[in-house]
PDB file of N, CA, C and O in Angstrom:
ATOM      1  N   MET A 126     111.299 251.253 -10.108  1.00 69.00           N
ATOM      2  CA  MET A 126     112.916 251.436 -10.560  1.00 69.00           C
ATOM      3  C   MET A 126     113.810 250.692  -9.902  1.00 69.00           C
ATOM      4  O   MET A 126     113.619 250.845  -8.503  1.00 69.00           O
ATOM      5  N   THR A 127     114.750 249.762 -10.279  1.00 78.00           N
ATOM      6  CA  THR A 127     115.702 249.148  -9.185  1.00 78.00           C
ATOM      7  C   THR A 127     116.764 249.811  -8.775  1.00 78.00           C
ATOM      8  O   THR A 127     117.063 250.734  -9.727  1.00 78.00           O
ATOM      9  N   LYS A 128     117.518 249.552  -7.715  1.00 78.00           N
ATOM     10  CA  LYS A 128     118.578 250.392  -7.278  1.00 78.00           C
ATOM     11  C   LYS A 128     119.647 249.354  -7.225  1.00 78.00           C
ATOM     12  O   LYS A 128     119.645 248.123  -6.707  1.00 78.00           O
ATOM     13  N   ALA A 129     120.926 249.852  -7.432  1.00 80.00           N
ATOM     14  CA  ALA A 129     122.228 249.031  -7.327  1.00 80.00           C
ATOM     15  C   ALA A 129     122.112 248.593  -5.624  1.00 80.00           C
ATOM     16  O   ALA A 129     121.916 249.508  -5.213  1.00 80.00           O
ATOM     17  N   ARG A 130     122.934 247.271  -5.570  1.00 70.00           N
ATOM     18  CA  ARG A 130     123.031 246.656  -4.364  1.00 70.00           C
ATOM     19  C   ARG A 130     124.062 247.642  -3.584  1.00 70.00           C
ATOM     20  O   ARG A 130     123.816 247.841  -2.272  1.00 70.00           O
ATOM     21  N   LYS A 131     125.075 248.194  -4.138  1.00 73.00           N
ATOM     22  CA  LYS A 131     125.904 248.698  -3.406  1.00 73.00           C
ATOM     23  C   LYS A 131     125.282 250.066  -2.784  1.00 73.00           C
ATOM     24  O   LYS A 131     125.909 250.701  -1.978  1.00 73.00           O
ATOM     25  N   ARG A 132     124.252 250.650  -3.538  1.00 79.00           N
ATOM     26  CA  ARG A 132     123.428 251.867  -2.929  1.00 79.00           C
ATOM     27  C   ARG A 132     122.405 251.582  -1.739  1.00 79.00           C
ATOM     28  O   ARG A 132     122.068 252.312  -0.896  1.00 79.00           O
ATOM     29  N   LEU A 133     121.899 250.225  -1.667  1.00 76.00           N
ATOM     30  CA  LEU A 133     121.257 249.770  -0.758  1.00 76.00           C
ATOM     31  C   LEU A 133     122.071 249.446   0.616  1.00 76.00           C
ATOM     32  O   LEU A 133     121.083 249.300   1.370  1.00 76.00           O
ATOM     33  N   VAL A 134     123.098 248.515   0.129  1.00 75.00           N
ATOM     34  CA  VAL A 134     123.458 248.064   1.485  1.00 75.00           C
ATOM     35  C   VAL A 134     124.925 248.494   1.963  1.00 75.00           C
ATOM     36  O   VAL A 134     125.794 248.946   0.883  1.00 75.00           O
ATOM     37  N   ASN A 135     125.134 248.919   2.965  1.00 76.00           N
ATOM     38  CA  ASN A 135     126.307 249.441   3.568  1.00 76.00           C
ATOM     39  C   ASN A 135     126.965 248.262   4.093  1.00 76.00           C
ATOM     40  O   ASN A 135     126.924 247.748   5.173  1.00 76.00           O
ATOM     41  N   TYR A 136     128.038 247.749   3.480  1.00 72.00           N
ATOM     42  CA  TYR A 136     129.022 246.918   3.375  1.00 72.00           C
ATOM     43  C   TYR A 136     129.726 246.687   4.809  1.00 72.00           C
ATOM     44  O   TYR A 136     130.339 245.995   5.313  1.00 72.00           O
ATOM     45  N   THR A 137     130.093 247.956   5.201  1.00 77.00           N
ATOM     46  CA  THR A 137     131.089 247.966   6.431  1.00 77.00           C
ATOM     47  C   THR A 137     130.218 247.885   7.706  1.00 77.00           C
ATOM     48  O   THR A 137     130.489 247.381   8.791  1.00 77.00           O
ATOM     49  N   ALA A 138     128.988 248.056   7.758  1.00 75.00           N
ATOM     50  CA  ALA A 138     128.118 248.059   8.844  1.00 75.00           C
ATOM     51  C   ALA A 138     127.099 246.380   8.812  1.00 75.00           C
ATOM     52  O   ALA A 138     126.852 246.204   9.705  1.00 75.00           O
ATOM     53  N   THR A 139     127.206 245.935   7.613  1.00 69.00           N
ATOM     54  CA  THR A 139     126.474 244.684   7.444  1.00 69.00           C
ATOM     55  C   THR A 139     127.258 243.682   7.068  1.00 69.00           C
ATOM     56  O   THR A 139     127.943 243.770   6.108  1.00 69.00           O
ATOM     57  N   THR A 140     127.678 242.830   8.239  1.00 66.00           N
ATOM     58  CA  THR A 140     128.755 241.602   7.850  1.00 66.00           C
ATOM     59  C   THR A 140     127.932 240.419   7.579  1.00 66.00           C
ATOM     60  O   THR A 140     128.733 239.522   6.951  1.00 66.00           O
ATOM     61  N   LYS A 141     126.709 240.331   7.698  1.00 68.00           N
ATOM     62  CA  LYS A 141     126.026 238.955   7.280  1.00 68.00           C
ATOM     63  C   LYS A 141     125.340 238.960   6.361  1.00 68.00           C
ATOM     64  O   LYS A 141     124.767 237.847   5.558  1.00 68.00           O
ATOM     65  N   TYR A 142     125.259 239.969   5.345  1.00 65.00           N
ATOM     66  CA  TYR A 142     124.486 240.258   4.153  1.00 65.00           C
ATOM     67  C   TYR A 142     125.129 239.154   3.129  1.00 65.00           C
ATOM     68  O   TYR A 142     124.167 238.663   2.542  1.00 65.00           O
ATOM     69  N   LEU A 143     126.352 239.062   2.779  1.00 64.00           N
ATOM     70  CA  LEU A 143     126.644 238.031   1.768  1.00 64.00           C
ATOM     71  C   LEU A 143     126.130 236.640   1.947  1.00 64.00           C
ATOM     72  O   LEU A 143     125.674 235.900   1.290  1.00 64.00           O
ATOM     73  N   ILE A 144     126.465 236.201   3.583  1.00 64.00           N
ATOM     74  CA  ILE A 144     126.052 235.035   3.677  1.00 64.00           C
ATOM     75  C   ILE A 144     124.462 234.604   3.350  1.00 64.00           C
ATOM     76  O   ILE A 144     124.331 233.648   2.934  1.00 64.00           O
ATOM     77  N   THR A 145     123.543 235.407   3.894  1.00 63.00           N
ATOM     78  CA  THR A 145     122.255 235.618   3.781  1.00 63.00           C
ATOM     79  C   THR A 145     122.147 235.501   2.051  1.00 63.00           C
ATOM     80  O   THR A 145     121.079 234.632   1.835  1.00 63.00           O
ATOM     81  N   CYS A 146     122.809 236.277   1.561  1.00 59.00           N
ATOM     82  CA  CYS A 146     122.149 236.635   0.041  1.00 59.00           C
ATOM     83  C   CYS A 146     122.554 234.937  -0.679  1.00 59.00           C
ATOM     84  O   CYS A 146     121.742 234.542  -1.442  1.00 59.00           O
ATOM     85  N   ARG A 147     123.708 234.508  -0.205  1.00 60.00           N
ATOM     86  CA  ARG A 147     123.863 232.806  -0.814  1.00 60.00           C
ATOM     87  C   ARG A 147     122.767 231.705  -0.284  1.00 60.00           C
ATOM     88  O   ARG A 147     122.505 230.896  -1.012  1.00 60.00           O
ATOM     89  N   CYS A 148     122.654 232.035   0.797  1.00 63.00           N
ATOM     90  CA  CYS A 148     121.760 230.944   1.585  1.00 63.00           C
ATOM     91  C   CYS A 148     120.252 231.199   0.650  1.00 63.00           C
ATOM     92  O   CYS A 148     119.631 230.444   0.217  1.00 63.00           O
ATOM     93  N   VAL A 149     119.831 232.499   0.341  1.00 62.00           N
ATOM     94  CA  VAL A 149     118.646 232.468  -0.473  1.00 62.00           C
ATOM     95  C   VAL A 149     118.640 231.823  -1.833  1.00 62.00           C
ATOM     96  O   VAL A 149     117.701 231.553  -2.362  1.00 62.00           O
ATOM     97  N   ARG A 150     119.673 232.040  -2.180  1.00 65.00           N
ATOM     98  CA  ARG A 150     120.081 231.385  -3.788  1.00 65.00           C
ATOM     99  C   ARG A 150     120.197 230.153  -3.633  1.00 65.00           C
ATOM    100  O   ARG A 150     120.710 229.228  -4.903  1.00 65.00           O
ATOM    101  N   ARG A 151     120.090 229.219  -2.500  1.00 68.00           N
ATOM    102  CA  ARG A 151     120.245 228.021  -2.007  1.00 68.00           C
ATOM    103  C   ARG A 151     121.592 227.268  -2.611  1.00 68.00           C
ATOM    104  O   ARG A 151     121.855 226.341  -2.833  1.00 68.00           O
ATOM    105  N   ALA A 152     122.678 228.207  -2.343  1.00 73.00           N
ATOM    106  CA  ALA A 152     124.139 227.809  -2.565  1.00 73.00           C
ATOM    107  C   ALA A 152     124.406 227.105  -1.076  1.00 73.00           C
ATOM    108  O   ALA A 152     124.385 227.727  -0.166  1.00 73.00           O
ATOM    109  N   PHE A 153     125.124 226.082  -1.153  1.00 75.00           N
ATOM    110  CA  PHE A 153     125.677 225.437  -0.219  1.00 75.00           C
ATOM    111  C   PHE A 153     127.015 226.132   0.711  1.00 75.00           C
ATOM    112  O   PHE A 153     127.839 226.332  -0.045  1.00 75.00           O
ATOM    113  N   LEU A 154     126.859 226.618   1.655  1.00 76.00           N
ATOM    114  CA  LEU A 154     128.110 227.164   2.490  1.00 76.00           C
ATOM    115  C   LEU A 154     128.685 226.022   2.998  1.00 76.00           C
ATOM    116  O   LEU A 154     130.178 226.264   2.930  1.00 76.00           O
ATOM    117  N   CYS A 155     128.353 225.276   3.560  1.00 82.00           N
ATOM    118  CA  CYS A 155     128.963 224.077   4.101  1.00 82.00           C
ATOM    119  C   CYS A 155     128.118 222.899   4.245  1.00 82.00           C
ATOM    120  O   CYS A 155     126.837 222.671   4.073  1.00 82.00           O
ATOM    121  N   GLY A 156     128.806 221.695   4.209  1.00 83.00           N
ATOM    122  CA  GLY A 156     128.041 220.105   4.137  1.00 83.00           C
ATOM    123  C   GLY A 156     128.271 220.008   2.911  1.00 83.00           C
ATOM    124  O   GLY A 156     128.629 220.481   1.844  1.00 83.00           O
ATOM    125  N   LYS A 157     127.355 218.787   2.571  1.00 85.00           N
ATOM    126  CA  LYS A 157     127.086 217.993   1.374  1.00 85.00           C
ATOM    127  C   LYS A 157     125.965 218.546   0.537  1.00 85.00           C
ATOM    128  O   LYS A 157     124.845 218.306   0.819  1.00 85.00           O
ATOM    129  N   ASP A 158     126.165 219.063  -0.638  1.00 82.00           N
ATOM    130  CA  ASP A 158     124.893 219.119  -1.461  1.00 82.00           C
ATOM    131  C   ASP A 158     124.248 217.870  -2.157  1.00 82.00           C
ATOM    132  O   ASP A 158     125.009 217.177  -3.053  1.00 82.00           O
ATOM    133  N   GLU A 159     123.223 217.356  -1.810  1.00 81.00           N
ATOM    134  CA  GLU A 159     122.695 215.937  -2.339  1.00 81.00           C
ATOM    135  C   GLU A 159     122.044 215.998  -3.823  1.00 81.00           C
ATOM    136  O   GLU A 159     122.251 215.171  -4.429  1.00 81.00           O
ATOM    137  N   TYR A 160     121.968 217.310  -3.985  1.00 81.00           N
ATOM    138  CA  TYR A 160     121.618 217.652  -5.675  1.00 81.00           C
ATOM    139  C   TYR A 160     122.769 217.576  -6.586  1.00 81.00           C
ATOM    140  O   TYR A 160     122.575 216.888  -7.391  1.00 81.00           O
ATOM    141  N   THR A 161     123.829 218.093  -6.168  1.00 83.00           N
ATOM    142  CA  THR A 161     124.884 218.262  -7.089  1.00 83.00           C
ATOM    143  C   THR A 161     125.830 217.232  -6.418  1.00 83.00           C
ATOM    144  O   THR A 161     127.226 217.149  -7.306  1.00 83.00           O
ATOM    145  N   ASN A 162     126.100 216.278  -5.418  1.00 87.00           N
ATOM    146  CA  ASN A 162     126.916 215.405  -4.935  1.00 87.00           C
ATOM    147  C   ASN A 162     128.110 216.268  -4.466  1.00 87.00           C
ATOM    148  O   ASN A 162     129.590 215.630  -4.569  1.00 87.00           O
ATOM    149  N   GLN A 163     128.174 217.519  -4.265  1.00 87.00           N
ATOM    150  CA  GLN A 163     129.255 218.270  -4.050  1.00 87.00           C
ATOM    151  C   GLN A 163     129.669 218.296  -2.376  1.00 87.00           C
ATOM    152  O   GLN A 163     128.671 218.653  -2.054  1.00 87.00           O
ATOM    153  N   ASP A 164     130.784 218.473  -2.016  1.00 89.00           N
ATOM    154  CA  ASP A 164     131.031 218.500  -0.645  1.00 89.00           C
ATOM    155  C   ASP A 164     131.676 219.687  -0.347  1.00 89.00           C
ATOM    156  O   ASP A 164     132.812 219.960  -0.802  1.00 89.00           O
ATOM    157  N   PHE A 165     130.988 220.540   0.707  1.00 86.00           N
ATOM    158  CA  PHE A 165     131.480 222.110   1.035  1.00 86.00           C
ATOM    159  C   PHE A 165     132.037 222.033   2.003  1.00 86.00           C
ATOM    160  O   PHE A 165     131.987 223.656   2.658  1.00 86.00           O
ATOM    161  N   GLU A 166     132.343 220.892   2.861  1.00 89.00           N
ATOM    162  CA  GLU A 166     132.615 220.834   4.476  1.00 89.00           C
ATOM    163  C   GLU A 166     133.944 221.894   4.736  1.00 89.00           C
ATOM    164  O   GLU A 166     133.866 222.169   5.741  1.00 89.00           O
ATOM    165  N   HIS A 167     134.678 221.984   3.725  1.00 89.00           N
ATOM    166  CA  HIS A 167     136.046 222.685   3.946  1.00 89.00           C
ATOM    167  C   HIS A 167     135.549 224.128   4.140  1.00 89.00           C
ATOM    168  O   HIS A 167     136.462 224.808   4.938  1.00 89.00           O
ATOM    169  N   ARG A 168     134.383 224.885   3.827  1.00 86.00           N
ATOM    170  CA  ARG A 168     133.953 226.152   4.057  1.00 86.00           C
ATOM    171  C   ARG A 168     133.626 226.206   5.605  1.00 86.00           C
ATOM    172  O   ARG A 168     133.645 227.347   6.006  1.00 86.00           O
ATOM    173  N   ARG A 169     133.344 225.117   6.240  1.00 85.00           N
ATOM    174  CA  ARG A 169     132.548 225.419   7.748  1.00 85.00           C
ATOM    175  C   ARG A 169     133.509 226.284   8.839  1.00 85.00           C
ATOM    176  O   ARG A 169     132.848 227.244   9.144  1.00 85.00           O
ATOM    177  N   ALA A 170     134.821 226.117   8.654  1.00 88.00           N
ATOM    178  CA  ALA A 170     135.514 226.869   9.717  1.00 88.00           C
ATOM    179  C   ALA A 170     135.700 228.313   9.154  1.00 88.00           C
ATOM    180  O   ALA A 170     135.911 229.293  10.071  1.00 88.00           O
ATOM    181  N   TRP A 171     135.835 228.631   7.808  1.00 85.00           N
ATOM    182  CA  TRP A 171     135.946 229.833   7.212  1.00 85.00           C
ATOM    183  C   TRP A 171     134.386 230.802   7.745  1.00 85.00           C
ATOM    184  O   TRP A 171     134.388 231.606   7.846  1.00 85.00           O
ATOM    185  N   VAL A 172     133.141 230.066   7.697  1.00 80.00           N
ATOM    186  CA  VAL A 172     131.901 230.458   8.085  1.00 80.00           C
ATOM    187  C   VAL A 172     131.899 230.755   9.581  1.00 80.00           C
ATOM    188  O   VAL A 172     131.583 231.809   9.819  1.00 80.00           O
ATOM    189  N   GLU A 173     132.327 229.824  10.318  1.00 84.00           N
ATOM    190  CA  GLU A 173     132.560 230.232  11.440  1.00 84.00           C
ATOM    191  C   GLU A 173     133.301 231.236  12.084  1.00 84.00           C
ATOM    192  O   GLU A 173     132.883 232.369  12.947  1.00 84.00           O
ATOM    193  N   ASP A 174     134.556 231.348  11.275  1.00 87.00           N
ATOM    194  CA  ASP A 174     135.185 232.731  11.696  1.00 87.00           C
ATOM    195  C   ASP A 174     134.764 233.909  11.419  1.00 87.00           C
ATOM    196  O   ASP A 174     134.968 234.753  12.304  1.00 87.00           O
ATOM    197  N   ILE A 175     133.911 234.154  10.310  1.00 80.00           N
ATOM    198  CA  ILE A 175     133.612 235.043   9.830  1.00 80.00           C
ATOM    199  C   ILE A 175     132.191 235.549  10.719  1.00 80.00           C
ATOM    200  O   ILE A 175     132.051 236.922  10.914  1.00 80.00           O
ATOM    201  N   LEU A 176     131.511 234.609  11.329  1.00 77.00           N
ATOM    202  CA  LEU A 176     130.468 234.908  12.428  1.00 77.00           C
ATOM    203  C   LEU A 176     130.819 235.235  13.368  1.00 77.00           C
ATOM    204  O   LEU A 176     130.180 236.151  14.332  1.00 77.00           O
ATOM    205  N   LEU A 177     131.914 234.832  14.102  1.00 79.00           N
ATOM    206  CA  LEU A 177     132.451 235.196  15.396  1.00 79.00           C
ATOM    207  C   LEU A 177     133.388 236.391  15.474  1.00 79.00           C
ATOM    208  O   LEU A 177     133.203 237.098  16.200  1.00 79.00           O
TER     209      LEU A 177
END
């Protein structure tokens, strides 16, 4: 039986879970997505601020 994500992950102690989850799904966080031709460069500073 699967468990709900909110029961598996402590979001207050885990700061990088959401970023990892999005990368696994192949969603671009920053840079240009060659498949869809969308540019996500505006997210780079946001991602750096969260990681720092």
